[in-house]
PDB file of C-alpha atoms in Angstrom:
ATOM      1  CA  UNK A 213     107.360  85.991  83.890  1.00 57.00           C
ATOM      2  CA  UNK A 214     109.750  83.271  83.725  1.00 57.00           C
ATOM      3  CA  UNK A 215     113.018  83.000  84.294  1.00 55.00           C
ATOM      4  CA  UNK A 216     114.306  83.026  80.462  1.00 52.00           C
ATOM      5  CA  UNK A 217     111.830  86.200  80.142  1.00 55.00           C
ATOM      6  CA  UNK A 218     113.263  87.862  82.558  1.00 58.00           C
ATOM      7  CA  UNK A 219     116.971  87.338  81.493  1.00 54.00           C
ATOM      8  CA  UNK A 220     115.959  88.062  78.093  1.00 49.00           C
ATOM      9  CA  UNK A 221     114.193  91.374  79.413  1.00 58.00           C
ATOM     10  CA  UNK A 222     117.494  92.256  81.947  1.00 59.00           C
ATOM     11  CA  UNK A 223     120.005  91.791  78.926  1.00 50.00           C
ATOM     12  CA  UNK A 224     118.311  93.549  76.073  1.00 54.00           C
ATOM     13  CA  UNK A 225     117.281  96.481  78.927  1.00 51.00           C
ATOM     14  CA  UNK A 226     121.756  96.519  79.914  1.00 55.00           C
ATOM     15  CA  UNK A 227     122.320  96.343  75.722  1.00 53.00           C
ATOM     16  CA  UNK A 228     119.717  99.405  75.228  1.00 52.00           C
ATOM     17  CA  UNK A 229     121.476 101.916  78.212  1.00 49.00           C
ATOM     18  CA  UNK A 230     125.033 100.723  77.306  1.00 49.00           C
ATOM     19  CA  UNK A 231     124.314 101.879  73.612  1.00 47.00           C
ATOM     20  CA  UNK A 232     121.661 104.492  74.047  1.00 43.00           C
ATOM     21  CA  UNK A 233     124.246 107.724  73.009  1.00 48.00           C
ATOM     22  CA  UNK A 234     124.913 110.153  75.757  1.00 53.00           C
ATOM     23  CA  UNK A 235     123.301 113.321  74.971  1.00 64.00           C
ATOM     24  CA  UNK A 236     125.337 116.169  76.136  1.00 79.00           C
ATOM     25  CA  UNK A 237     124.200 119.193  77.198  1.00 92.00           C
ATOM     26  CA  UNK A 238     124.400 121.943  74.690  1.00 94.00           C
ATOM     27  CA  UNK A 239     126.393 125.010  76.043  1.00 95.00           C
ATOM     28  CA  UNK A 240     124.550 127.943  77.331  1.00 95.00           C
ATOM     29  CA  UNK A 241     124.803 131.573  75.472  1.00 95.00           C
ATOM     30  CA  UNK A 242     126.237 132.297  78.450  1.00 96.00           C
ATOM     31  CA  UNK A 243     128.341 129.863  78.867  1.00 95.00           C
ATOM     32  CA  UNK A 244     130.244 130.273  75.019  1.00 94.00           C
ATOM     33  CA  UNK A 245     130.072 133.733  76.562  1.00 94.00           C
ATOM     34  CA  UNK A 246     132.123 133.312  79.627  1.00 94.00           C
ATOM     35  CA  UNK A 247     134.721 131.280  76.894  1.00 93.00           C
ATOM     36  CA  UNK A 248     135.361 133.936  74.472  1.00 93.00           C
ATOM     37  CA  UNK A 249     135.891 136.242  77.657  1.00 92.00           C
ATOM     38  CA  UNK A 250     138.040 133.937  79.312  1.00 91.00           C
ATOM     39  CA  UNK A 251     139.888 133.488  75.678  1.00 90.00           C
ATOM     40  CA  UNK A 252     140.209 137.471  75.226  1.00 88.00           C
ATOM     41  CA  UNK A 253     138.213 137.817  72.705  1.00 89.00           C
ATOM     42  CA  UNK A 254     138.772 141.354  72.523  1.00 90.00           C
ATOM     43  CA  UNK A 255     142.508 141.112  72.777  1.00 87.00           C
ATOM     44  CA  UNK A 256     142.489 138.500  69.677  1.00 85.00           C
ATOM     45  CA  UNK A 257     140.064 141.146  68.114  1.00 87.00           C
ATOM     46  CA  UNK A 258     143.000 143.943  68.242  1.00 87.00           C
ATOM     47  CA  UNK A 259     145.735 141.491  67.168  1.00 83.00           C
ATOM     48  CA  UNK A 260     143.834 140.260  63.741  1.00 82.00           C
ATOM     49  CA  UNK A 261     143.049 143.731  63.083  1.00 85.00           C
ATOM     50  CA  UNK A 262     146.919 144.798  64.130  1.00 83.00           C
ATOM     51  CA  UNK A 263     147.714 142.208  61.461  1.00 79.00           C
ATOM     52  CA  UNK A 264     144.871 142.957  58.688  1.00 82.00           C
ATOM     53  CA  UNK A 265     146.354 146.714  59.263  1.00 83.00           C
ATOM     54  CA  UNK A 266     149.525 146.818  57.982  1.00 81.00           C
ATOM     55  CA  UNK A 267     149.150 144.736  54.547  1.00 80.00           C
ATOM     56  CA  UNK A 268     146.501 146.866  53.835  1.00 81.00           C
ATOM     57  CA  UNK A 269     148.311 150.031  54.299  1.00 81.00           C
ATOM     58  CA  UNK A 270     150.872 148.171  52.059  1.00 81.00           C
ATOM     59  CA  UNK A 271     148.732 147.353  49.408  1.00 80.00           C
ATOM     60  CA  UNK A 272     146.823 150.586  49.179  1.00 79.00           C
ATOM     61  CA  UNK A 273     150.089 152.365  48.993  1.00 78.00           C
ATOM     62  CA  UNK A 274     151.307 149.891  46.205  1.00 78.00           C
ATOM     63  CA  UNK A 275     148.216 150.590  44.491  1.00 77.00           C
ATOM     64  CA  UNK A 276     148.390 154.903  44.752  1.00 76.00           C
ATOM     65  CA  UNK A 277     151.960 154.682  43.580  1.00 75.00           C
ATOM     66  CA  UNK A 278     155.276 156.681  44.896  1.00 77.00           C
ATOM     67  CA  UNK A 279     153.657 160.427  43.097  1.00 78.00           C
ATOM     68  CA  UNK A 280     150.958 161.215  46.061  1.00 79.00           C
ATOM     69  CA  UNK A 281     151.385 164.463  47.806  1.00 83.00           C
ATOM     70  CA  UNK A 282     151.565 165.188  51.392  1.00 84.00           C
ATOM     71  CA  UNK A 283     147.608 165.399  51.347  1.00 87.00           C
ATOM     72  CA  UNK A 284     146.505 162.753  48.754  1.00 84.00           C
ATOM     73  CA  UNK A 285     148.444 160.327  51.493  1.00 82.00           C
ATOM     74  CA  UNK A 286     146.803 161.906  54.697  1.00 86.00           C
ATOM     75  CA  UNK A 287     143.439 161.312  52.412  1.00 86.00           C
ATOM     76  CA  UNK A 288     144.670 157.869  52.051  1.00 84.00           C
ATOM     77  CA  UNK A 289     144.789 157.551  56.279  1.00 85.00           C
ATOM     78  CA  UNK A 290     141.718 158.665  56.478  1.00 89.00           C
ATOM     79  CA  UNK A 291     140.147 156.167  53.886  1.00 88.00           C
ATOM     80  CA  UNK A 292     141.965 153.253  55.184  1.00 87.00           C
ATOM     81  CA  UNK A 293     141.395 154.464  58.946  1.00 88.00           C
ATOM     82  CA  UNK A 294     137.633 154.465  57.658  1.00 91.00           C
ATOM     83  CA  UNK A 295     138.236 150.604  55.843  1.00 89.00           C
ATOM     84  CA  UNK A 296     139.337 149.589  59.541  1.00 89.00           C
ATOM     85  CA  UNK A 297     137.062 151.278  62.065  1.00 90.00           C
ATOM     86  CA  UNK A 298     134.365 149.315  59.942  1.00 91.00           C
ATOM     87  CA  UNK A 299     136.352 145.945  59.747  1.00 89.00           C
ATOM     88  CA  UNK A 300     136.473 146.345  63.812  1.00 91.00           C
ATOM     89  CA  UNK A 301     132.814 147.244  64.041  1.00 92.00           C
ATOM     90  CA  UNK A 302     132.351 144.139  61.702  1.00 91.00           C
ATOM     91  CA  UNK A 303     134.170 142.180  64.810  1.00 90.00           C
ATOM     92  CA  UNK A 304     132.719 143.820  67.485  1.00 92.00           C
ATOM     93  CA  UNK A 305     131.221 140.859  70.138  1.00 92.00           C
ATOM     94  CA  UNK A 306     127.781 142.073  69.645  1.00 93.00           C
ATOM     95  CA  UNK A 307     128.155 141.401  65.656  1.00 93.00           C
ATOM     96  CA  UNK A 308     129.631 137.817  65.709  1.00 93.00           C
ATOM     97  CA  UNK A 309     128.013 137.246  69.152  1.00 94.00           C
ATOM     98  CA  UNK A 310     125.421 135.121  67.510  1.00 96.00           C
ATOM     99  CA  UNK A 311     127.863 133.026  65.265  1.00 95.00           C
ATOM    100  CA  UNK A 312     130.422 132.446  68.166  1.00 94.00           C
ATOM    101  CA  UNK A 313     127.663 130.954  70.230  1.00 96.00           C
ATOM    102  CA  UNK A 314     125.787 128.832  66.811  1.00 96.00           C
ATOM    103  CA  UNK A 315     129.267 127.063  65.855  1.00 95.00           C
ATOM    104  CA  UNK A 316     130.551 126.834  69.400  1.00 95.00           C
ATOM    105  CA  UNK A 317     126.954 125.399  70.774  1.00 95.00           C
ATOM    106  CA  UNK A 318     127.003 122.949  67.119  1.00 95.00           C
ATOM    107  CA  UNK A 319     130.684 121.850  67.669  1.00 95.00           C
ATOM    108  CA  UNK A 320     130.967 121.230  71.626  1.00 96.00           C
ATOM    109  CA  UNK A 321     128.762 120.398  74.683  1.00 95.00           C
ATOM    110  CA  UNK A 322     128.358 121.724  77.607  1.00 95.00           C
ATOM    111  CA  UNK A 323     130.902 119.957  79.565  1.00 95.00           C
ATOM    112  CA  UNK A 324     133.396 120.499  76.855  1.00 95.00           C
ATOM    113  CA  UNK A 325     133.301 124.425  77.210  1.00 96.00           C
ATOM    114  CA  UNK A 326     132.788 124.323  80.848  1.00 95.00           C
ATOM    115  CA  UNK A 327     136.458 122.576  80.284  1.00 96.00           C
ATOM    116  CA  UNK A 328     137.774 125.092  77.993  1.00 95.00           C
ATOM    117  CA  UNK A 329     136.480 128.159  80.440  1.00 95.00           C
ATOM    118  CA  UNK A 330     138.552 126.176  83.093  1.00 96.00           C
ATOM    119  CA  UNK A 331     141.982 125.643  80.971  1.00 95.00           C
ATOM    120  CA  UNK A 332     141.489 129.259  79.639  1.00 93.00           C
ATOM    121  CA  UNK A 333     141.456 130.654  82.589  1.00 92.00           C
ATOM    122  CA  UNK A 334     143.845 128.803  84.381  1.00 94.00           C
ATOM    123  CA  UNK A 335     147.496 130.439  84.552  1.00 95.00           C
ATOM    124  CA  UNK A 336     148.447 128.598  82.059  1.00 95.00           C
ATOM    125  CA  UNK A 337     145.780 128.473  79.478  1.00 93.00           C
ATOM    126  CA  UNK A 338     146.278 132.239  79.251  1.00 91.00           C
ATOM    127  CA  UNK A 339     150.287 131.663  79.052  1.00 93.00           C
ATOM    128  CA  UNK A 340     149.292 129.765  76.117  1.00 92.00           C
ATOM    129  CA  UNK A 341     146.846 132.422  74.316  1.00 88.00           C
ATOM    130  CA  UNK A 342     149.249 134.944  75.217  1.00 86.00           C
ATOM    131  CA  UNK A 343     151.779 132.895  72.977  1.00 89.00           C
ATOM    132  CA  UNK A 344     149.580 131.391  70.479  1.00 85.00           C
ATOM    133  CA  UNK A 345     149.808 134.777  67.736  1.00 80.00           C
ATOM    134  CA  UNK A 346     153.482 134.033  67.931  1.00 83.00           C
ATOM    135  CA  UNK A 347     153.443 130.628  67.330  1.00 86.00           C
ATOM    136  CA  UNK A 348     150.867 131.262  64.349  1.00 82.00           C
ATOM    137  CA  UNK A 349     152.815 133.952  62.711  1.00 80.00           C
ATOM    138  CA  UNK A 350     156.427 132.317  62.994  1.00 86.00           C
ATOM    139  CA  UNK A 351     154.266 128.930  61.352  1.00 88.00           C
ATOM    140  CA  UNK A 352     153.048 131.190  58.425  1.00 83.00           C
ATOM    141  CA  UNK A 353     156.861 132.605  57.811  1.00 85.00           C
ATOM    142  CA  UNK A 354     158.240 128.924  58.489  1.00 90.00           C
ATOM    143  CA  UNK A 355     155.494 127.869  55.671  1.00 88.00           C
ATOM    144  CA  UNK A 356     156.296 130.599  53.137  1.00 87.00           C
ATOM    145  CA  UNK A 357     159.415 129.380  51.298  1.00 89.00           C
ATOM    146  CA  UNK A 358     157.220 126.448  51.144  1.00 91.00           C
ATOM    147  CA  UNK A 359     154.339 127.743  49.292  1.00 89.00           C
ATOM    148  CA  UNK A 360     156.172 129.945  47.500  1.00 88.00           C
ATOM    149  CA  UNK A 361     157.770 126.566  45.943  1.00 91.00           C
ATOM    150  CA  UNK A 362     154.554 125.321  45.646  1.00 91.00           C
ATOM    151  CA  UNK A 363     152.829 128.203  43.394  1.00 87.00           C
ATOM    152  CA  UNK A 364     155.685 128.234  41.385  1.00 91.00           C
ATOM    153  CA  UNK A 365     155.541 124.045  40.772  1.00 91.00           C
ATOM    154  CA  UNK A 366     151.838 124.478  40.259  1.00 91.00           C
ATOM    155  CA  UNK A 367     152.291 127.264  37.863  1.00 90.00           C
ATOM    156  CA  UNK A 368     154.763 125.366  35.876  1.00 89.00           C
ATOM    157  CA  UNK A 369     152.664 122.223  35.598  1.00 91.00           C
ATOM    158  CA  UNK A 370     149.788 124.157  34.650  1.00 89.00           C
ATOM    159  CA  UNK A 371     151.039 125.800  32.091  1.00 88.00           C
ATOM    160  CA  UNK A 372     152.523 122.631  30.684  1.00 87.00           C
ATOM    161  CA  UNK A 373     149.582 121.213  31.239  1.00 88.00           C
ATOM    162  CA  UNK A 374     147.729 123.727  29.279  1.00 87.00           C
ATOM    163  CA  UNK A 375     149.921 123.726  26.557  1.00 83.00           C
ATOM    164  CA  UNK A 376     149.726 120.327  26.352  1.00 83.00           C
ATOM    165  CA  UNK A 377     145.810 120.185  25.949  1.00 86.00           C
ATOM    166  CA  UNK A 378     145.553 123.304  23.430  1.00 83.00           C
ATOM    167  CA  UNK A 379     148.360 121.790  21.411  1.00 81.00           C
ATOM    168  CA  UNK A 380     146.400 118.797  21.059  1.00 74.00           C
ATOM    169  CA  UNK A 381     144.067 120.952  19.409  1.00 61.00           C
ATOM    170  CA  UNK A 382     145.901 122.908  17.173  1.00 51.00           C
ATOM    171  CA  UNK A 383     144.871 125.680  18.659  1.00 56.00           C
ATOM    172  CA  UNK A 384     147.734 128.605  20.684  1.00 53.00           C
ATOM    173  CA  UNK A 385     147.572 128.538  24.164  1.00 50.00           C
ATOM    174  CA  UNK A 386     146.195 131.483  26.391  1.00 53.00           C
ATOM    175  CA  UNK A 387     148.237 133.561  28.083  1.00 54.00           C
ATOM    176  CA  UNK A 388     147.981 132.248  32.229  1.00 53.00           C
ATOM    177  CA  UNK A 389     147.350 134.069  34.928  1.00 54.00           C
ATOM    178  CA  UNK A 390     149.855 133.668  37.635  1.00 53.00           C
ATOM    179  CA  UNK A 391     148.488 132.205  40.817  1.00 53.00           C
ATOM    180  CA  UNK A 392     148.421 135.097  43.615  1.00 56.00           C
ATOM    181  CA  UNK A 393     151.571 135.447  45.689  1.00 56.00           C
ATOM    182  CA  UNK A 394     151.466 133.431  49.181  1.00 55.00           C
ATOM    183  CA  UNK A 395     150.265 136.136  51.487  1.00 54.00           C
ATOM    184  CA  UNK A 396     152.527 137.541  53.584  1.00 54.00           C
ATOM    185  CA  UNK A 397     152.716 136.090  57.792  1.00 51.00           C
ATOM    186  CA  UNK A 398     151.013 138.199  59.830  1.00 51.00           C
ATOM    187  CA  UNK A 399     153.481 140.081  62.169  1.00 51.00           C
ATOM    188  CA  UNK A 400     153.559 138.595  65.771  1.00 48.00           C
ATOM    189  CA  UNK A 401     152.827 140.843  68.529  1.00 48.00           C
ATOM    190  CA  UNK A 402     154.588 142.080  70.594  1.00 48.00           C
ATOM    191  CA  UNK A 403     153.843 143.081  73.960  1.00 47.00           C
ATOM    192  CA  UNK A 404     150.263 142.711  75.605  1.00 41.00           C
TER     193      UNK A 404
END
């Protein structure tokens, strides 16, 4: 082999490792596992179903009305105590299990949730996911003047906008829907 062969071979065999991609390990089951343990699953489980709880209550006592007796409400409990036990079996590990461990194995390798385990269960990784509901539920009433403004806007310009095209026409405009209300924060825990 001469000389020029051999350079030739050395450089295109350096060009082919530097830009072969590095192929990361997928996580383990096991590993996504040890993550959602380390992020408290199960605590996060009780505080999105602390926060589903109330607004439903809310909105199934809007919907009765103010006229329900003393047992038409306890029937109420009971139905929405039902609507819950089966939203929490819905969330139950063994149920989303398999999803956690699809999206988390798709989205990050190996080394990536080996690094997340670590941070999560360091002192303060779990400072932070103690704080994080908190954080998310002052954001969502920080946000709420804000798209409250913005439903309103849109609801003007579409109903200009509306106008404008079935004028065009000739034709009376339809009554509009209003967009649905911004939904309200979730409540921050409190407590852990």
């Amino acid at each position: 082999m001469s000389t020029l062969s051999r350079s030739l071979s050395i450089l295109l065999l350096s060009t082919a490792l530097c830009a072969a991609p590095a192929f990361a390990a997928r996580p383990s089951d096991a590993q996504i596992d040890q993550l959602m343990h380390s992020m408290n699953y199960e605590r996060m489980k009780g505080e999105m179903l602390k926060q589903m709880r109330e607004p439903a209550e809310m909105m199934a006592m809007a919907e009765a009305g103010d006229g329900l007796s003393d047992k038409q409400r306890e029937a109420l409990a009971r139905s929405l105590a039902r609507q819950m036990s089966m939203v929490e079996e819905m969330l139950d590990w063994k149920a989303v299990a398999p999803i956690y461990r699809k999206v988390y194995g798709e989205t990050f390798d190996a080394a990536e949730v080996q690094a997340l385990i670590d941070f999560y269960g360091s002192p303060a990784g779990r400072s932070i996911m103690e704080k994080m509901p908190l954080a998310i539920g002052r954001t969502m009433q920080e946000l709420q003047p804000l798209m409250k403004t913005m439903f309103e806007r849109m609801q003007r310009e579409l109903r200009d906008e509306v106008k404008d095209i079935v004028d065009g026409d000739g034709k009376t405009a339809p009554a509009l829907y209003a967009p649905p209300a911004p939904p309200s924060p979730p409540q921050p825990a409190t407590g852990g």
